Amino acid sequence: MAGHNTKKDAGNPILKRLLSSNLTWSVVALIVLIVICTIFDHGFLSLSWNENTGGLAGPLITMLQESARYLMIATGMTLVISTSGIDLSVGSVMAVAGAAAMQFLVSGLNVWLAILLSLLVGLVLGCINGALVSMLGLQPFITTLIMMLAGRGLAKVITAGQNTDAGSVAGSEPLRWMANGFILGIPANFVIAIIIVCLVGLLCRKTAMGMMIESVGINQEASRMTGIKPKKILFLVYAVSGLLAAIAGLFATASVMRVDVVKTGQDLEMYAILAVVIGGTSLLGGKFSLSGSAIGAVLIAMIRKTIITLGIDSAATPAFFAVVVIVICVMQAPKIHSLSAEIKRKRALKSEAKAVTA
Amino acid sequence: MTQNEPIVVMKGITIEFPGVKALDGVDLRLYPGEVHALMGENGAGKSTMIKALTGVYKIDAGSITVEGKPQTFNGTGDAQNAGIATVYQEVNLCTNLSIGENVMLGHEVRGPLGINWKKTHQEARKYLDQMGLGHLDPHAPLNSISIAMQQLVAIARAMVIDAKVLILDEPTSSLDANEVQDLFAIMRKVRDSGVAILFVSHFLDQIYEITDRLTILRNGQFIKEVMTKDTPRNELISMMIGKSAEELSQIGAKKERRAIGADEKPIVSVKGLGRKGSIQPTDLDIYAGEVVGFAGLLGSGRTELGRLLYGADKPETGTYKLNGNQVSINDPHTALKHRIAYSTENRRDEGIIGDLTVRENILIALQAIRGMFKPIPKKEADEIVDKYMKELNVRPADPNKLIKNLSGGNQQKVLIARWLATHPELLILDEPTRGIDIGAKAEIQQAVLDLAEQGMGVVFISSELEEVVRLSDNIEVLKDRRKIAELENDATVSQETIVDTIASNNAGKEA
């Protein structure tokens, strides 16, 4: 490894660092996708003021609106993955929280109480994950896989198998606003999501929480020997992930005021994991980057928007999605960077040799 | 025994890792019909040598000859094909398969319709009978028998593949006395059939019971090859640990013993502190300003006692008094809150948090005591990091470097800084000078003396007796997971005193 690095350091150091940063490639990918969309649909970048909603309107705005839920689950997932765990249940927890909120509204509960209770439900599910992983030492993959299946079932139990619709319930405006409203012209859910990401970031970096999470993810036994209580940390990250998934669930259901017990949050655990990986946090745990995951989350929303804009056949969307993600991951791979450097070096050598023979 | 040609000749074996010579020109000869032991303390290069012979590591220099043919091992498969079989400490068999399937794996008896399981199991029974394991049912699943029996099965398997050399890497560490005798019985059978056995164990009594020949390594270097029966224990121990006192003379001669006043109260006083399989109940008093040395060979219980004092392992018996008050120290967090700190011997796995910076590594224990939500103010943190990095002379002096990129000696200094930042009353240092260069070693030794001078109680655990004798006020001598003596380290005590104490004590033999 050491030998590799010294060979690589020949070029421009700032450019090199930019090129090897995951953030850079995520932003580049984001811009490339926007450019592609603009070529296909010249109105893609256009923004207009919608008098009815009191906010901006346009394809980019709907993309940001959709990204809010990804931001939430990607943030929770980042913390969990940093402890070298995984949370496969976020999509199902979204459905449970959404189902709970809709059902509470339909049964006539005050809207604020409904929001609070459904967040609590998400928190409790996260705590169950955390308790199983930390206290019983179960494998995160299995524990949260079971919660993923159980959560789907629980959502159906809550709504008695119905896709509960709270659209006609009076007094549910605050929840509606959370998903569809605007703050200073910007989608409210996006603003709320960004605020929460910043709060979590501050909590991690201004207290010792971030360092301890990373420490446990890097070396659990060594962390225990320093007096950290790894079990507490593990419990905490799963609990936070559950709570944030519940918020995502509210975003997802409140936009139509209806829960789809099968489709709400479906596959979103994969999107969250992808966002985290694109953001530069290793699946092996350790150092994490919340800003990286946030950009990853927006990128995921952008890929989905691109699929719609390009009018890709619905059957082919998963394949398109996969191709884009693979390309981004390949661009970020350190091996590719050393490989391209190697090719350049060889080319330089060849041209030198040619010059000599000539 | 008439000596014929050796089966395996390893000559001038050198293996380098980045920055370290793990082996430097080591020779090893294995004779058929002999049990040969590799001797040496941790880090001497025993396991590296075994890995060279089994093809796990490629050698950088030297030659390996098996039955007169020069060999180049590019992987474990090459070594196995050359007839070298290994039974590791952790049995590497398939616990979910039957005993017979494990014995015959890869050598199943085949018929026209694939494997003939009946014949395969019969064949397995034949091999088990040969090994005196006829009482085992080849059809029973492997995990239905004890770990000790599984090891014996692993040896039977080695016979199936017609091994010429059998390597047993610390096979006895988890066995009780009877199981060890079963193992030795089988080892003798295998030996008498003309196989060369390479045996690694840190139990001296076992070495003298079973082996014929010894090769002694120290710090990756070949010291000597001797016949077991011609080598007294004292001589063996001193060859293993070496006498490098001269190199470190700058710390000064043996320090004067700090006498404990009659009315002094110990910081820590434990009675009957013990844990099954780890260390037998032990009494110990540690006073302020005192350096207490734990001396003993690897596996003597010196580390285990340190871990119990810190709560890294939970004590099962005994009472723990801290400044006269009864406490129960069941985990590191509690220990640190009571101002007891322990620096591990296993720097890589239990010490450093590799991907965090030097600064974070220094602050993390103090932060853990304060709690997650009470961050250390930046100014105070800067001062702490700056102070200890200067005091301990950490190089490079950049607190934002990742600790994994520092040399071993500097990692060790950062870890000591971490514990000092918690202001411990009792600091337990387990092998703080292992695997680091002479300069850093001297600095750490000086730091130990300075800390005691300032009134801290220090427990100093080391495999280098010379260090222990030079730095300690009192020396606790351990053997076979038991404290066998407590020496007041005055002018009459030397390395030889400790070696004699260990060698002459046979009472604890597999108690």
PDB file of C-alpha atoms in Angstrom, chain A residues 187-330:
ATOM      1  CA  PRO A 187     -40.371  22.436   0.026  1.00  0.00           C
ATOM      2  CA  ALA A 188     -41.059  22.172   3.762  1.00  0.00           C
ATOM      3  CA  ASN A 189     -40.135  18.517   4.019  1.00  0.00           C
ATOM      4  CA  PHE A 190     -36.772  19.165   2.404  1.00  0.00           C
ATOM      5  CA  VAL A 191     -36.094  22.033   4.812  1.00  0.00           C
ATOM      6  CA  ILE A 192     -37.161  19.924   7.806  1.00  0.00           C
ATOM      7  CA  ALA A 193     -34.992  17.050   6.601  1.00  0.00           C
ATOM      8  CA  ILE A 194     -31.953  19.279   6.144  1.00  0.00           C
ATOM      9  CA  ILE A 195     -32.480  20.774   9.609  1.00  0.00           C
ATOM     10  CA  ILE A 196     -32.667  17.295  11.138  1.00  0.00           C
ATOM     11  CA  VAL A 197     -29.538  16.161   9.263  1.00  0.00           C
ATOM     12  CA  CYS A 198     -27.732  19.246  10.593  1.00  0.00           C
ATOM     13  CA  LEU A 199     -28.989  18.586  14.127  1.00  0.00           C
ATOM     14  CA  VAL A 200     -27.779  14.984  14.005  1.00  0.00           C
ATOM     15  CA  GLY A 201     -24.498  16.201  12.565  1.00  0.00           C
ATOM     16  CA  LEU A 202     -24.081  18.749  15.342  1.00  0.00           C
ATOM     17  CA  LEU A 203     -24.977  16.154  17.953  1.00  0.00           C
ATOM     18  CA  CYS A 204     -22.357  13.804  16.532  1.00  0.00           C
ATOM     19  CA  ARG A 205     -19.566  16.307  16.091  1.00  0.00           C
ATOM     20  CA  LYS A 206     -20.133  18.755  18.919  1.00  0.00           C
ATOM     21  CA  THR A 207     -20.523  16.032  21.528  1.00  0.00           C
ATOM     22  CA  ALA A 208     -18.400  12.913  21.668  1.00  0.00           C
ATOM     23  CA  MET A 209     -21.169  10.807  20.116  1.00  0.00           C
ATOM     24  CA  GLY A 210     -19.656  10.710  16.629  1.00  0.00           C
ATOM     25  CA  MET A 211     -16.233   9.718  17.873  1.00  0.00           C
ATOM     26  CA  MET A 212     -17.665   6.991  20.071  1.00  0.00           C
ATOM     27  CA  ILE A 213     -19.831   5.597  17.269  1.00  0.00           C
ATOM     28  CA  GLU A 214     -16.798   5.489  14.985  1.00  0.00           C
ATOM     29  CA  SER A 215     -14.659   3.989  17.718  1.00  0.00           C
ATOM     30  CA  VAL A 216     -17.118   1.158  18.292  1.00  0.00           C
ATOM     31  CA  GLY A 217     -17.310   0.570  14.536  1.00  0.00           C
ATOM     32  CA  ILE A 218     -13.524   0.487  14.163  1.00  0.00           C
ATOM     33  CA  ASN A 219     -12.747  -1.773  17.112  1.00  0.00           C
ATOM     34  CA  GLN A 220     -15.429  -2.764  19.564  1.00  0.00           C
ATOM     35  CA  GLU A 221     -13.159  -4.530  22.044  1.00  0.00           C
ATOM     36  CA  ALA A 222     -10.595  -1.743  22.134  1.00  0.00           C
ATOM     37  CA  SER A 223     -13.473   0.702  22.648  1.00  0.00           C
ATOM     38  CA  ARG A 224     -14.715  -1.299  25.604  1.00  0.00           C
ATOM     39  CA  MET A 225     -11.229  -1.174  27.086  1.00  0.00           C
ATOM     40  CA  THR A 226     -11.268   2.633  26.926  1.00  0.00           C
ATOM     41  CA  GLY A 227     -14.364   2.717  29.109  1.00  0.00           C
ATOM     42  CA  ILE A 228     -16.864   3.257  26.306  1.00  0.00           C
ATOM     43  CA  LYS A 229     -19.989   1.135  26.665  1.00  0.00           C
ATOM     44  CA  PRO A 230     -20.412  -0.332  23.166  1.00  0.00           C
ATOM     45  CA  LYS A 231     -23.828  -1.770  23.991  1.00  0.00           C
ATOM     46  CA  LYS A 232     -25.195   1.668  24.784  1.00  0.00           C
ATOM     47  CA  ILE A 233     -23.840   3.061  21.529  1.00  0.00           C
ATOM     48  CA  LEU A 234     -25.317   0.216  19.463  1.00  0.00           C
ATOM     49  CA  PHE A 235     -28.704   0.620  21.126  1.00  0.00           C
ATOM     50  CA  LEU A 236     -28.618   4.331  20.464  1.00  0.00           C
ATOM     51  CA  VAL A 237     -27.895   4.160  16.718  1.00  0.00           C
ATOM     52  CA  TYR A 238     -30.688   1.665  16.024  1.00  0.00           C
ATOM     53  CA  ALA A 239     -33.114   3.749  18.073  1.00  0.00           C
ATOM     54  CA  VAL A 240     -32.165   6.888  16.134  1.00  0.00           C
ATOM     55  CA  SER A 241     -32.491   5.008  12.855  1.00  0.00           C
ATOM     56  CA  GLY A 242     -36.010   3.887  13.829  1.00  0.00           C
ATOM     57  CA  LEU A 243     -37.065   7.417  14.751  1.00  0.00           C
ATOM     58  CA  LEU A 244     -35.700   8.922  11.530  1.00  0.00           C
ATOM     59  CA  ALA A 245     -37.397   6.174   9.499  1.00  0.00           C
ATOM     60  CA  ALA A 246     -40.675   7.140  11.154  1.00  0.00           C
ATOM     61  CA  ILE A 247     -40.198  10.750  10.032  1.00  0.00           C
ATOM     62  CA  ALA A 248     -39.498   9.459   6.511  1.00  0.00           C
ATOM     63  CA  GLY A 249     -42.694   7.426   6.781  1.00  0.00           C
ATOM     64  CA  LEU A 250     -44.654  10.572   7.599  1.00  0.00           C
ATOM     65  CA  PHE A 251     -43.147  12.394   4.611  1.00  0.00           C
ATOM     66  CA  ALA A 252     -43.992   9.496   2.323  1.00  0.00           C
ATOM     67  CA  THR A 253     -47.609   9.057   3.448  1.00  0.00           C
ATOM     68  CA  ALA A 254     -48.541  12.677   4.160  1.00  0.00           C
ATOM     69  CA  SER A 255     -47.889  13.766   0.573  1.00  0.00           C
ATOM     70  CA  VAL A 256     -50.982  11.793  -0.497  1.00  0.00           C
ATOM     71  CA  MET A 257     -52.498  11.375   2.997  1.00  0.00           C
ATOM     72  CA  ARG A 258     -52.722   7.700   2.337  1.00  0.00           C
ATOM     73  CA  VAL A 259     -50.655   4.713   3.382  1.00  0.00           C
ATOM     74  CA  ASP A 260     -50.009   1.823   1.016  1.00  0.00           C
ATOM     75  CA  VAL A 261     -49.143  -1.004   3.380  1.00  0.00           C
ATOM     76  CA  VAL A 262     -47.316  -2.875   0.630  1.00  0.00           C
ATOM     77  CA  LYS A 263     -45.598  -0.090  -1.277  1.00  0.00           C
ATOM     78  CA  THR A 264     -44.827   2.599   1.315  1.00  0.00           C
ATOM     79  CA  GLY A 265     -41.121   2.402   1.998  1.00  0.00           C
ATOM     80  CA  GLN A 266     -40.704  -0.603  -0.253  1.00  0.00           C
ATOM     81  CA  ASP A 267     -37.056  -1.115  -1.312  1.00  0.00           C
ATOM     82  CA  LEU A 268     -36.068   2.077   0.458  1.00  0.00           C
ATOM     83  CA  GLU A 269     -33.619   0.282   2.777  1.00  0.00           C
ATOM     84  CA  MET A 270     -31.598  -0.431  -0.363  1.00  0.00           C
ATOM     85  CA  TYR A 271     -31.718   3.219  -1.416  1.00  0.00           C
ATOM     86  CA  ALA A 272     -30.555   4.223   2.066  1.00  0.00           C
ATOM     87  CA  ILE A 273     -27.619   1.791   1.973  1.00  0.00           C
ATOM     88  CA  LEU A 274     -26.699   3.016  -1.525  1.00  0.00           C
ATOM     89  CA  ALA A 275     -26.817   6.636  -0.394  1.00  0.00           C
ATOM     90  CA  VAL A 276     -24.491   5.837   2.513  1.00  0.00           C
ATOM     91  CA  VAL A 277     -22.038   3.953   0.325  1.00  0.00           C
ATOM     92  CA  ILE A 278     -22.076   6.644  -2.348  1.00  0.00           C
ATOM     93  CA  GLY A 279     -21.448   9.133   0.459  1.00  0.00           C
ATOM     94  CA  GLY A 280     -18.195   7.447   1.352  1.00  0.00           C
ATOM     95  CA  THR A 281     -18.976   5.574   4.578  1.00  0.00           C
ATOM     96  CA  SER A 282     -17.479   2.096   4.502  1.00  0.00           C
ATOM     97  CA  LEU A 283     -19.823  -0.828   4.989  1.00  0.00           C
ATOM     98  CA  LEU A 284     -17.128  -2.217   7.279  1.00  0.00           C
ATOM     99  CA  GLY A 285     -17.875   0.555   9.761  1.00  0.00           C
ATOM    100  CA  GLY A 286     -15.723   3.288  11.217  1.00  0.00           C
ATOM    101  CA  LYS A 287     -15.440   6.842   9.910  1.00  0.00           C
ATOM    102  CA  PHE A 288     -18.720   8.215   8.633  1.00  0.00           C
ATOM    103  CA  SER A 289     -19.765  11.249   6.636  1.00  0.00           C
ATOM    104  CA  LEU A 290     -23.278  12.589   7.129  1.00  0.00           C
ATOM    105  CA  SER A 291     -22.838  15.237   4.441  1.00  0.00           C
ATOM    106  CA  GLY A 292     -21.707  12.521   2.026  1.00  0.00           C
ATOM    107  CA  SER A 293     -24.800  10.466   2.798  1.00  0.00           C
ATOM    108  CA  ALA A 294     -26.995  13.545   2.392  1.00  0.00           C
ATOM    109  CA  ILE A 295     -25.626  14.185  -1.096  1.00  0.00           C
ATOM    110  CA  GLY A 296     -26.019  10.474  -1.774  1.00  0.00           C
ATOM    111  CA  ALA A 297     -29.686  10.706  -0.763  1.00  0.00           C
ATOM    112  CA  VAL A 298     -30.323  13.650  -3.093  1.00  0.00           C
ATOM    113  CA  LEU A 299     -28.507  11.765  -5.834  1.00  0.00           C
ATOM    114  CA  ILE A 300     -30.815   8.796  -5.369  1.00  0.00           C
ATOM    115  CA  ALA A 301     -33.828  11.085  -5.758  1.00  0.00           C
ATOM    116  CA  MET A 302     -32.203  12.591  -8.846  1.00  0.00           C
ATOM    117  CA  ILE A 303     -31.671   9.174 -10.434  1.00  0.00           C
ATOM    118  CA  ARG A 304     -35.348   8.413  -9.913  1.00  0.00           C
ATOM    119  CA  LYS A 305     -36.290  11.771 -11.389  1.00  0.00           C
ATOM    120  CA  THR A 306     -34.051  11.070 -14.382  1.00  0.00           C
ATOM    121  CA  ILE A 307     -35.825   7.790 -14.974  1.00  0.00           C
ATOM    122  CA  ILE A 308     -39.159   9.613 -15.148  1.00  0.00           C
ATOM    123  CA  THR A 309     -37.818  12.470 -17.275  1.00  0.00           C
ATOM    124  CA  LEU A 310     -36.210  10.155 -19.803  1.00  0.00           C
ATOM    125  CA  GLY A 311     -39.427   8.153 -19.905  1.00  0.00           C
ATOM    126  CA  ILE A 312     -37.623   4.913 -19.292  1.00  0.00           C
ATOM    127  CA  ASP A 313     -39.910   1.920 -19.456  1.00  0.00           C
ATOM    128  CA  SER A 314     -41.033   0.990 -15.946  1.00  0.00           C
ATOM    129  CA  ALA A 315     -39.820  -2.563 -16.469  1.00  0.00           C
ATOM    130  CA  ALA A 316     -36.308  -1.280 -17.103  1.00  0.00           C
ATOM    131  CA  THR A 317     -36.066   1.210 -14.238  1.00  0.00           C
ATOM    132  CA  PRO A 318     -34.351  -1.115 -11.750  1.00  0.00           C
ATOM    133  CA  ALA A 319     -31.723  -1.955 -14.363  1.00  0.00           C
ATOM    134  CA  PHE A 320     -31.149   1.712 -15.202  1.00  0.00           C
ATOM    135  CA  PHE A 321     -30.899   2.520 -11.508  1.00  0.00           C
ATOM    136  CA  ALA A 322     -28.354  -0.231 -11.003  1.00  0.00           C
ATOM    137  CA  VAL A 323     -26.222   0.880 -13.934  1.00  0.00           C
ATOM    138  CA  VAL A 324     -26.014   4.465 -12.679  1.00  0.00           C
ATOM    139  CA  VAL A 325     -25.093   3.363  -9.162  1.00  0.00           C
ATOM    140  CA  ILE A 326     -22.458   0.952 -10.444  1.00  0.00           C
ATOM    141  CA  VAL A 327     -20.902   3.676 -12.581  1.00  0.00           C
ATOM    142  CA  ILE A 328     -20.718   6.020  -9.579  1.00  0.00           C
ATOM    143  CA  CYS A 329     -19.217   3.339  -7.357  1.00  0.00           C
ATOM    144  CA  VAL A 330     -16.641   2.439  -9.995  1.00  0.00           C
TER     145      VAL A 330
END
